[in-house]
Short mmCIF file of C-alpha atoms in Angstrom, two decimals:
data_model
loop_
_atom_site.label_atom_id
_atom_site.label_comp_id
_atom_site.label_asym_id
_atom_site.label_seq_id
_atom_site.Cartn_x
_atom_site.Cartn_y
_atom_site.Cartn_z
CA MET A 457 104.44 122.42 34.70
CA THR A 458 106.18 120.58 37.89
CA VAL A 459 104.82 120.62 41.21
CA ASP A 460 107.38 121.14 43.66
CA THR A 461 106.10 118.82 46.94
CA SER A 462 108.61 118.82 49.16
CA PRO A 463 108.67 119.60 52.75
CA GLU A 464 110.74 122.68 52.35
CA ALA A 465 108.15 123.87 49.94
CA GLN A 466 104.93 123.72 52.07
CA LEU A 467 106.29 125.72 55.19
CA GLU A 468 107.18 128.35 52.91
CA PRO A 469 104.46 131.45 53.81
CA PRO A 470 101.88 132.21 51.20
CA PRO A 471 102.79 135.49 49.86
CA GLN A 472 101.31 138.44 51.22
CA ARG A 473 98.15 139.84 49.61
CA SER A 474 96.75 142.71 51.78
CA LEU A 475 98.67 145.20 54.56
CA GLY A 476 99.50 142.95 57.66
CA THR A 477 98.08 144.33 61.30
CA ALA A 478 100.96 144.33 62.50
CA ALA A 479 101.60 147.29 60.54
CA ALA A 480 98.51 148.60 60.27
CA ARG A 481 98.97 149.27 64.29
CA ASN A 482 100.71 152.22 63.08
CA LEU A 483 98.07 153.92 62.06
CA ALA A 484 95.81 152.95 64.72
CA THR A 485 94.73 153.83 68.22
CA THR A 486 94.41 151.51 71.69
CA THR A 487 91.93 151.25 73.56
CA LYS A 488 93.69 151.64 77.24
CA SER A 489 92.46 151.37 80.77
CA ALA A 490 93.58 152.78 84.00
CA PRO A 491 96.39 152.46 85.51
CA GLN A 492 95.47 149.54 87.85
CA MET A 493 97.08 148.10 91.65
CA GLN A 494 97.46 144.97 92.77
CA GLU A 495 97.13 146.90 96.69
CA ILE A 496 93.37 148.42 97.26
CA SER A 497 91.49 146.31 98.85
CA SER A 498 88.31 146.45 99.69
CA ARG A 499 88.34 148.81 102.83
CA TRP A 500 85.04 148.41 105.04
CA LEU A 501 86.29 149.16 108.26
CA LEU A 502 86.58 153.35 106.72
CA LYS A 503 82.66 152.81 104.45
CA MET A 504 81.35 150.83 108.02
CA LEU A 505 82.92 153.31 110.86
CA PRO A 506 80.93 156.44 111.42
CA TRP A 507 83.00 159.27 110.93
CA VAL A 508 82.99 162.11 113.49
CA GLU A 509 84.29 166.03 112.85
CA THR A 510 87.09 166.29 116.03
CA GLN A 511 87.95 169.71 115.73
CA GLY A 512 91.71 171.25 117.01
CA GLY A 513 92.78 168.29 116.38
CA THR A 514 91.65 166.14 119.57
CA TYR A 515 88.83 164.23 121.12
CA ARG A 516 88.21 163.25 124.78
CA VAL A 517 86.18 160.51 126.02
CA ASN A 518 84.29 161.19 129.10
CA ARG A 519 83.22 158.56 131.04
CA ARG A 520 81.63 157.73 134.72
CA LEU A 521 84.10 157.45 137.25
CA SER A 522 84.64 153.38 138.00
CA HIS A 523 84.91 152.12 141.79
CA THR A 524 86.03 148.42 141.71
CA VAL A 525 87.97 148.71 144.93
CA GLY A 526 87.33 145.85 146.98
CA ASP A 527 86.45 143.25 144.78
CA GLY A 528 89.76 141.38 144.97
CA ARG A 529 90.72 141.87 141.88
CA VAL A 530 93.84 144.30 140.59
CA GLU A 531 92.49 146.07 137.75
CA PHE A 532 94.65 148.29 135.13
CA VAL A 533 94.42 150.98 132.29
CA GLN A 534 95.57 150.81 129.11
CA ASP A 535 97.23 153.17 126.82
CA GLY A 536 97.94 151.75 123.78
CA ALA A 537 99.91 149.50 123.73
CA ARG A 538 100.92 150.24 127.32
CA VAL A 539 99.79 149.29 130.49
CA ARG A 540 99.68 150.49 133.70
CA VAL A 541 98.22 149.03 136.98
CA ILE A 542 94.93 151.33 139.03
CA PRO A 543 97.46 152.62 141.66
CA ARG A 544 94.40 152.51 144.58
CA GLU A 545 93.71 148.38 142.77
CA LEU A 546 96.87 147.97 144.89
CA GLY A 547 94.61 147.93 147.33
CA GLU A 548 93.79 144.48 146.63
CA LEU A 549 96.80 142.68 147.70
CA ALA A 550 96.52 141.71 151.46
CA LEU A 551 100.49 143.54 152.31
CA LEU A 552 98.68 146.81 151.75
CA ARG A 553 94.29 146.08 151.92
CA GLY A 554 94.22 149.58 153.90
CA PHE A 555 96.01 151.00 153.10
CA ASP A 556 95.21 154.82 151.16
CA ASP A 557 98.15 157.01 150.69
CA THR A 558 97.86 157.55 147.29
CA GLY A 559 101.30 159.38 146.54
CA VAL A 560 102.70 155.98 147.99
CA LEU A 561 100.61 154.10 146.42
CA THR A 562 101.44 155.57 142.61
CA ALA A 563 105.33 155.84 143.15
CA LEU A 564 104.63 151.76 143.68
CA ALA A 565 102.62 152.01 140.35
CA ASP A 566 105.03 153.79 138.75
CA ARG A 567 107.68 150.88 139.72
CA CYS A 568 105.61 148.54 138.14
CA VAL A 569 107.42 146.46 134.85
CA GLN A 570 105.27 145.72 132.41
CA ARG A 571 106.27 142.13 130.35
CA ASP A 572 104.58 140.71 127.51
CA PHE A 573 104.79 137.12 127.27
CA ARG A 574 103.71 134.57 124.73
CA ALA A 575 101.03 130.98 124.86
CA GLY A 576 103.51 127.93 126.22
CA GLU A 577 106.18 130.22 128.36
CA VAL A 578 107.85 129.49 131.27
CA LEU A 579 107.59 132.60 133.75
CA VAL A 580 108.36 130.57 137.04
CA GLU A 581 110.36 127.72 138.28
CA ARG A 582 109.33 125.66 140.81
CA GLY A 583 111.74 125.94 143.36
CA THR A 584 113.24 129.10 142.69
CA PRO A 585 113.66 132.21 144.67
CA ALA A 586 110.88 134.76 144.52
CA GLU A 587 112.44 137.51 144.11
CA ARG A 588 108.77 139.58 142.55
CA ILE A 589 104.87 139.57 142.71
CA HIS A 590 103.53 139.16 139.26
CA LEU A 591 99.81 141.45 138.07
CA ILE A 592 98.19 139.23 135.83
CA ALA A 593 96.45 141.99 133.11
CA HIS A 594 95.90 139.57 130.61
CA GLY A 595 96.39 136.29 129.21
CA ARG A 596 96.03 132.85 130.85
CA ILE A 597 98.40 131.05 133.20
CA ASN A 598 98.35 127.42 134.36
CA GLN A 599 100.01 127.23 137.66
CA THR A 600 101.59 123.24 138.01
CA SER A 601 103.50 122.06 140.86
CA VAL A 602 104.70 117.99 142.18
CA GLY A 603 101.57 115.56 143.88
CA LYS A 604 101.80 114.03 146.32
CA TYR A 605 102.87 110.91 144.36
CA GLY A 606 105.55 112.63 141.97
CA ASP A 607 103.09 113.36 139.23
CA GLU A 608 102.44 116.56 137.94
CA VAL A 609 99.77 118.79 139.34
CA ALA A 610 97.51 121.38 138.28
CA VAL A 611 97.44 124.32 140.85
CA ALA A 612 95.52 126.84 139.53
CA VAL A 613 94.14 128.69 136.40
CA LEU A 614 94.70 132.55 136.73
CA ALA A 615 93.57 135.01 134.64
CA GLU A 616 92.90 138.97 134.56
CA GLY A 617 92.96 140.42 137.67
CA ASP A 618 94.85 137.79 140.03
CA ARG A 619 97.79 137.57 141.58
CA PHE A 620 101.06 136.01 142.38
CA GLY A 621 104.21 135.93 144.50
CA GLU A 622 102.70 138.23 147.02
CA ASN A 623 104.71 137.02 149.64
CA ALA A 624 108.18 137.79 147.61
CA LEU A 625 107.70 141.61 148.34
CA LEU A 626 108.67 140.73 152.75
CA ASP A 627 110.04 137.13 152.23
CA THR A 628 114.62 137.28 151.53
CA ASP A 629 114.92 133.27 151.69
CA ALA A 630 110.92 133.03 149.52
CA THR A 631 111.19 130.89 146.34
CA TRP A 632 108.49 129.56 143.83
CA ASP A 633 106.20 125.96 145.20
CA HIS A 634 104.97 126.00 141.79
CA THR A 635 104.94 127.01 138.52
CA ALA A 636 103.94 129.29 135.68
CA THR A 637 102.99 128.34 132.34
CA ALA A 638 101.59 131.15 129.96
CA ALA A 639 98.53 129.08 128.54
CA THR A 640 97.64 131.97 125.70
CA SER A 641 99.53 135.15 125.15
CA GLY A 642 98.78 138.25 127.73
CA THR A 643 100.56 140.81 129.25
CA LEU A 644 102.08 141.32 133.32
CA LEU A 645 103.37 143.50 135.61
CA THR A 646 105.90 142.76 137.93
CA LEU A 647 106.94 144.69 141.57
CA THR A 648 110.38 143.70 142.77
CA ARG A 649 111.31 142.72 146.23
CA ALA A 650 113.94 146.13 145.70
CA GLU A 651 111.65 148.09 143.82
CA PHE A 652 109.37 147.89 147.34
CA GLU A 653 112.13 147.70 150.09
CA ALA A 654 112.95 151.64 148.16
CA VAL A 655 109.56 152.99 148.39
CA LEU A 656 109.43 151.44 152.92
CA SER A 657 112.56 153.15 153.30
CA THR A 658 111.37 156.82 152.22
CA ALA A 659 107.79 155.75 153.70
CA PRO A 660 107.49 155.84 157.35
CA ASN A 661 103.04 155.41 156.80
CA LEU A 662 103.96 152.34 154.58
CA ARG A 663 106.12 150.79 157.00
CA ALA A 664 104.21 151.06 159.81
CA HIS A 665 101.46 150.00 157.91
CA VAL A 666 102.54 146.37 156.37
CA GLU A 667 102.79 145.41 160.27
CA ARG A 668 98.90 144.92 160.18
CA PHE A 669 96.28 144.65 157.38
CA GLY A 670 92.47 146.14 157.29
CA THR A 671 90.00 146.27 155.29
CA LEU A 672 88.84 148.34 152.64
CA PRO A 673 85.46 149.66 153.26
CA LEU A 674 83.54 149.02 149.81
CA GLN A 675 81.66 151.77 148.01
CA ARG A 676 78.40 150.47 146.39
CA GLN A 677 78.54 149.98 142.72
CA ASN A 678 76.57 148.85 139.74
CA ARG A 679 77.84 145.23 137.99
CA HIS A 680 79.56 147.83 135.43
CA GLY A 681 81.76 149.15 138.21
CA GLU A 682 80.25 152.08 138.35
CA ALA A 683 79.83 154.15 141.14
CA GLU A 684 76.17 153.59 141.97
CA ILE A 685 73.50 156.17 141.74
CA ALA A 686 71.45 156.68 145.43
CA MET A 687 68.09 156.21 144.19
CA SER A 688 64.10 155.62 146.33
CA ALA A 689 61.52 153.67 144.10
CA GLY A 690 58.53 152.23 145.38
CA HIS A 691 58.20 155.01 148.59
CA THR A 692 55.46 156.43 150.19
CA GLY A 693 53.87 159.69 151.48
CA GLU A 694 57.11 162.08 152.51
CA ALA A 695 59.56 159.71 152.50
CA GLU A 696 63.11 161.49 152.45
CA LEU A 697 64.80 160.79 149.05
CA PRO A 698 68.72 160.01 149.01
CA GLY A 699 71.45 162.54 147.02
CA ALA A 700 72.87 161.52 143.96
CA PHE A 701 75.43 163.12 141.63
CA VAL A 702 76.97 161.41 139.10
CA ASP A 703 81.09 161.68 139.04
CA TYR A 704 83.43 161.57 135.90
CA GLU A 705 86.82 159.87 135.42
CA LEU A 706 89.47 162.79 136.45
CA ASN A 707 91.73 161.91 133.90
CA PRO A 708 89.72 160.83 130.64
CA ARG A 709 91.64 159.54 127.93
CA GLU A 710 92.12 162.03 124.35
CA TYR A 711 92.97 160.99 121.07
CA GLU A 712 94.67 163.21 118.71
CA LEU A 713 94.40 162.93 114.89
CA SER A 714 96.84 160.26 113.32
CA ILE A 715 98.95 161.69 110.60
CA ALA A 716 99.63 159.86 106.64
CA GLN A 717 102.11 161.97 103.89
CA THR A 718 103.92 161.00 101.33
CA VAL A 719 105.00 163.84 98.08
CA LEU A 720 103.91 163.59 94.74
CA ARG A 721 106.49 164.39 92.44
CA VAL A 722 105.88 164.90 88.62
CA HIS A 723 107.07 166.55 85.83
CA SER A 724 106.85 169.11 83.69
CA ARG A 725 107.52 167.38 80.64
CA VAL A 726 104.76 164.45 81.50
CA ALA A 727 102.26 166.76 83.05
CA ASP A 728 102.53 169.16 79.55
CA LEU A 729 102.68 166.00 77.02
CA TYR A 730 101.15 163.01 78.30
CA ASN A 731 97.73 163.31 79.09
CA GLN A 732 95.64 161.89 76.54
CA PRO A 733 93.03 160.16 76.39
CA MET A 734 93.89 159.96 80.27
CA ASN A 735 95.69 162.91 82.77
CA GLN A 736 98.69 162.08 84.23
CA THR A 737 98.65 163.72 87.46
CA GLU A 738 95.27 162.85 88.29
CA GLU A 739 95.79 159.18 88.07
CA GLN A 740 99.08 159.41 89.92
CA LEU A 741 96.65 161.32 92.72
CA ARG A 742 94.19 158.23 92.00
CA LEU A 743 97.24 155.44 92.92
CA THR A 744 98.88 157.70 95.97
CA ILE A 745 95.44 158.56 97.45
CA GLU A 746 94.65 155.05 97.19
CA ALA A 747 97.53 154.08 99.24
CA LEU A 748 97.07 156.43 101.36
CA ARG A 749 93.72 155.36 102.39
CA GLU A 750 95.13 151.14 103.23
CA ARG A 751 97.44 152.39 105.07
CA GLN A 752 94.68 154.12 106.86
CA GLU A 753 92.36 151.20 107.64
CA TYR A 754 95.88 149.23 108.78
CA GLU A 755 97.30 151.83 111.08
CA LEU A 756 93.29 151.64 112.62
CA ILE A 757 93.69 148.24 113.57
CA ASN A 758 97.42 147.60 114.06
CA ASN A 759 98.91 151.23 115.44
CA ARG A 760 99.89 151.05 119.17
CA GLU A 761 98.14 153.72 119.72
CA PHE A 762 94.86 154.14 119.20
CA GLY A 763 94.38 150.99 116.50
CA LEU A 764 91.05 148.61 117.57
CA LEU A 765 93.52 144.96 118.44
CA HIS A 766 96.06 147.10 120.84
CA ASN A 767 92.99 148.98 122.68
CA ALA A 768 90.33 146.70 123.20
CA ALA A 769 89.33 146.39 127.19
CA PHE A 770 91.23 143.17 128.22
CA LYS A 771 88.04 142.21 129.67
CA GLN A 772 86.58 142.10 126.93
CA ARG A 773 89.30 139.83 124.87
CA ILE A 774 88.34 136.36 124.84
CA GLN A 775 89.76 133.18 123.57
CA THR A 776 88.74 130.28 120.89
CA HIS A 777 86.87 126.77 122.90
CA SER A 778 88.98 124.79 120.95
CA GLY A 779 90.78 126.94 118.17
CA PRO A 780 88.95 126.74 115.38
CA PRO A 781 86.20 129.68 115.29
CA THR A 782 82.95 127.80 115.87
CA PRO A 783 79.93 128.93 115.72
CA ASP A 784 80.03 129.07 119.87
CA ASP A 785 82.70 130.99 119.96
CA LEU A 786 80.91 134.04 117.59
CA ASP A 787 77.78 134.10 119.74
CA GLU A 788 79.86 134.47 122.86
CA LEU A 789 81.60 137.53 121.18
CA LEU A 790 78.18 138.61 120.73
CA CYS A 791 76.66 138.16 124.26
CA ARG A 792 79.30 140.28 125.60
CA ARG A 793 78.07 143.65 123.95
CA ARG A 794 74.26 145.45 122.58
CA GLY A 795 74.13 146.34 119.01
CA SER A 796 77.21 144.76 117.63
CA ARG A 797 76.51 145.89 114.40
CA PHE A 798 79.20 144.03 112.42
CA PHE A 799 82.38 141.04 112.46
CA LEU A 800 85.79 142.27 111.26
CA ALA A 801 87.55 138.99 110.71
CA HIS A 802 91.21 138.02 107.46
CA PRO A 803 89.64 136.53 104.69
CA LYS A 804 91.45 132.82 105.40
CA THR A 805 89.60 133.71 109.25
CA ILE A 806 85.88 133.68 106.97
CA ALA A 807 87.42 130.98 105.42
CA ALA A 808 87.87 129.22 108.60
CA ILE A 809 85.10 129.94 109.94
CA GLY A 810 82.94 128.13 106.91
CA ARG A 811 84.50 125.59 107.10
CA GLU A 812 83.33 125.20 110.81
CA PHE A 813 80.06 126.41 110.04
CA ASN A 814 79.92 123.31 107.68
CA ALA A 815 81.30 120.49 109.36
CA ARG A 816 78.73 121.45 111.80
CA GLY A 817 76.04 121.38 108.97
CA LEU A 818 75.44 124.69 109.41
CA TYR A 819 75.43 127.75 106.52
CA PRO A 820 75.23 131.38 107.11
CA ASP A 821 73.10 133.62 106.11
CA HIS A 822 73.83 136.41 104.21
CA VAL A 823 72.39 140.43 104.22
CA ASP A 824 72.20 143.27 101.55
CA LEU A 825 75.21 145.46 102.18
CA GLY A 826 75.15 148.50 100.13
CA GLY A 827 74.43 146.19 97.63
CA GLN A 828 76.64 143.32 98.29
CA GLN A 829 75.59 140.08 99.38
CA VAL A 830 78.28 139.03 102.68
CA PRO A 831 77.76 136.39 105.03
CA ALA A 832 76.02 137.01 108.00
CA TRP A 833 76.01 135.47 111.96
CA ARG A 834 73.03 135.84 113.80
CA GLY A 835 72.15 139.63 111.24
CA VAL A 836 76.03 140.42 111.90
CA PRO A 837 77.91 141.43 109.05
CA ILE A 838 80.78 138.98 108.75
CA LEU A 839 83.33 141.22 106.18
CA PRO A 840 86.98 140.78 105.32
CA CYS A 841 90.49 142.89 106.53
CA GLY A 842 93.54 141.26 105.15
CA LYS A 843 95.40 144.18 107.34
CA ILE A 844 94.51 141.96 110.69
CA PRO A 845 97.42 139.78 110.97
CA ILE A 846 98.46 136.12 110.86
CA ASN A 847 100.34 135.43 113.29
CA LYS A 848 103.26 132.80 112.59
CA ASP A 849 101.57 129.82 114.41
CA ASN A 850 98.52 129.88 111.63
CA THR A 851 96.21 132.36 114.29
CA SER A 852 94.66 135.16 114.32
CA SER A 853 91.68 137.49 115.31
CA ILE A 854 88.17 138.37 115.31
CA LEU A 855 86.71 141.54 116.10
CA VAL A 856 83.23 142.80 116.65
CA MET A 857 82.05 146.08 117.04
CA ARG A 858 78.99 148.15 118.27
CA THR A 859 79.12 152.00 115.80
CA GLY A 860 78.34 155.43 116.82
CA GLU A 861 79.13 158.39 119.04
CA ASP A 862 74.71 157.88 119.69
CA LYS A 863 75.34 153.99 120.28
CA GLN A 864 78.48 154.84 122.17
CA GLY A 865 80.24 152.22 120.14
CA VAL A 866 83.74 152.58 117.72
CA ILE A 867 84.11 155.57 116.00
CA GLY A 868 86.22 157.00 113.43
CA LEU A 869 87.91 160.71 114.21
CA ARG A 870 88.82 163.63 110.80
CA GLN A 871 88.97 166.67 110.22
CA THR A 872 86.83 168.23 107.93
CA GLY A 873 87.38 171.50 105.36
CA LEU A 874 91.06 170.96 105.12
CA PRO A 875 93.03 173.76 103.13
CA GLU A 876 93.44 172.60 99.73
CA GLU A 877 90.98 169.66 100.53
CA TYR A 878 90.94 167.11 97.79
CA GLU A 879 88.66 164.41 100.24
CA PRO A 880 86.86 164.99 103.73
CA GLY A 881 89.94 165.16 105.72
CA LEU A 882 92.26 164.62 102.76
CA SER A 883 94.29 167.35 101.29
CA VAL A 884 96.27 168.54 97.98
CA ARG A 885 99.30 171.17 98.37
CA PHE A 886 100.91 172.37 96.02
CA MET A 887 105.00 173.19 96.40
CA GLY A 888 105.83 174.56 93.42
CA ILE A 889 108.21 173.13 90.75
CA ASP A 890 111.74 172.46 91.97
CA GLU A 891 115.23 173.70 89.63
CA ARG A 892 115.11 169.82 87.51
CA SER A 893 110.85 170.71 86.32
CA ILE A 894 109.66 168.31 89.08
CA ILE A 895 105.87 169.37 90.50
CA SER A 896 105.67 168.61 93.99
CA TYR A 897 102.18 167.48 95.76
CA LEU A 898 101.21 167.16 99.38
CA VAL A 899 99.17 164.76 100.65
CA THR A 900 97.82 164.25 103.51
CA THR A 901 95.38 162.63 105.36
CA TYR A 902 94.12 162.74 109.78
CA TYR A 903 92.11 160.41 111.14
CA SER A 904 92.17 158.20 114.42
CA ALA A 905 89.50 155.65 115.85
CA ALA A 906 88.36 156.08 119.62
CA ILE A 907 85.91 153.21 122.22
CA LEU A 908 83.40 155.17 123.48
CA VAL A 909 83.47 152.69 126.62
CA PRO A 910 84.56 149.18 126.74
CA ASP A 911 82.51 147.13 125.53
CA ALA A 912 81.97 148.42 122.53
CA LEU A 913 84.50 146.22 121.07
CA GLY A 914 85.11 143.05 121.17
CA VAL A 915 88.10 140.33 120.01
CA LEU A 916 88.43 136.88 120.16
CA GLU A 917 92.21 136.12 119.91
CA ASN A 918 94.68 133.71 119.20
CA VAL A 919 92.33 132.34 116.53
CA GLN A 920 93.41 129.07 114.67
CA ILE A 921 92.25 129.02 111.19
CA ALA A 922 95.45 126.29 109.48
CA ARG A 923 92.83 123.48 107.97
CA ARG A 924 92.98 120.57 109.54
CA PRO A 925 94.99 117.10 107.58
CA ASP A 926 91.53 115.07 106.15
#
């Protein structure tokens, strides 16, 4: 008997003796996973915020009236990303000190124009005409000039509440005697000489006032700028007690519920025939709701009207000491408020925190949060949130907040009991079937966030997250 030992014969597969797996799969069922979605994140902010029922779709934050007129610094009010100077605060300018015509001051305040600047931007050049006053709402600005020997010298560092160019409102020949460069990003308001003169021409009392400078009487305040409540303590006998009342802001901030909506469409053939082992409509709805919740958290962070990054008080925004997030920076955030509930940072920022801690031989603690171990500093959890933006220069922000109505903190707003409510604050409404047999559902969620007092939320800005070269 001759056996073929050629290479070609050895490569031939042996004859099949049983049913192959490829054919057998035609008679077998498969084990399937539910549809997966890469966009789903931990959404810690939605989990940690206490949600307050908001009837009527609007939440009003009533605060005590603050009086800081006479402290030498100009103050502003924030409405989302929009910044306005408080008209009475214009009395901090030497030119307007003692002038109390609210209507004229309001006219001046309305003519101030907001300007956002970035770090490194030159705001004014030495020797150029000075035609406007700059009121710094947020950020840090370096003033430099030329010294006695021709070298550049530092003149001043200006921050929130400061101003420069006050003499430009009256002096038509004024020039800048310094160069102003932004050390950080920020916001300022400008008032031009032309706008000031337009108001001056219609207000004889203002024209009379600019010729003399009075002093604005100070009102007693507590250390937070709130009107002090008169009281007596330690007295004996029948001493006459001072009267007191607590005044409130006349125009409190109101937060209206925002909305996120989408229309889910499912063909009736799919809904009727392809529901085993999983319900197609339910799976489509589940993924749609996940996307809506992701959008909701993004808006709570970044929305210009109510988002936390844009609504943090300027006095509660601080800069890093050296760029990267150090333990000292986190301590600076914590010391500015009581009862901090948690930090919130981008995952890459948390990695940068870990590198800085390791470089100093420190290791963050871990705390239990709903059965999950998370890193913490001083007992305050550090939670990830990928919705916090990373800037082009590889910087980001770290948020820390106190939460809850009872603690005058940050709260989430929603309204439950909606028609056809599917989850708290989220409804799914049947919209009908069109002529193409497509079933439509309107998926809607309402939400917002409110900061009850300014120190409830703090932000560490311009945090460098890039890895340093070895």
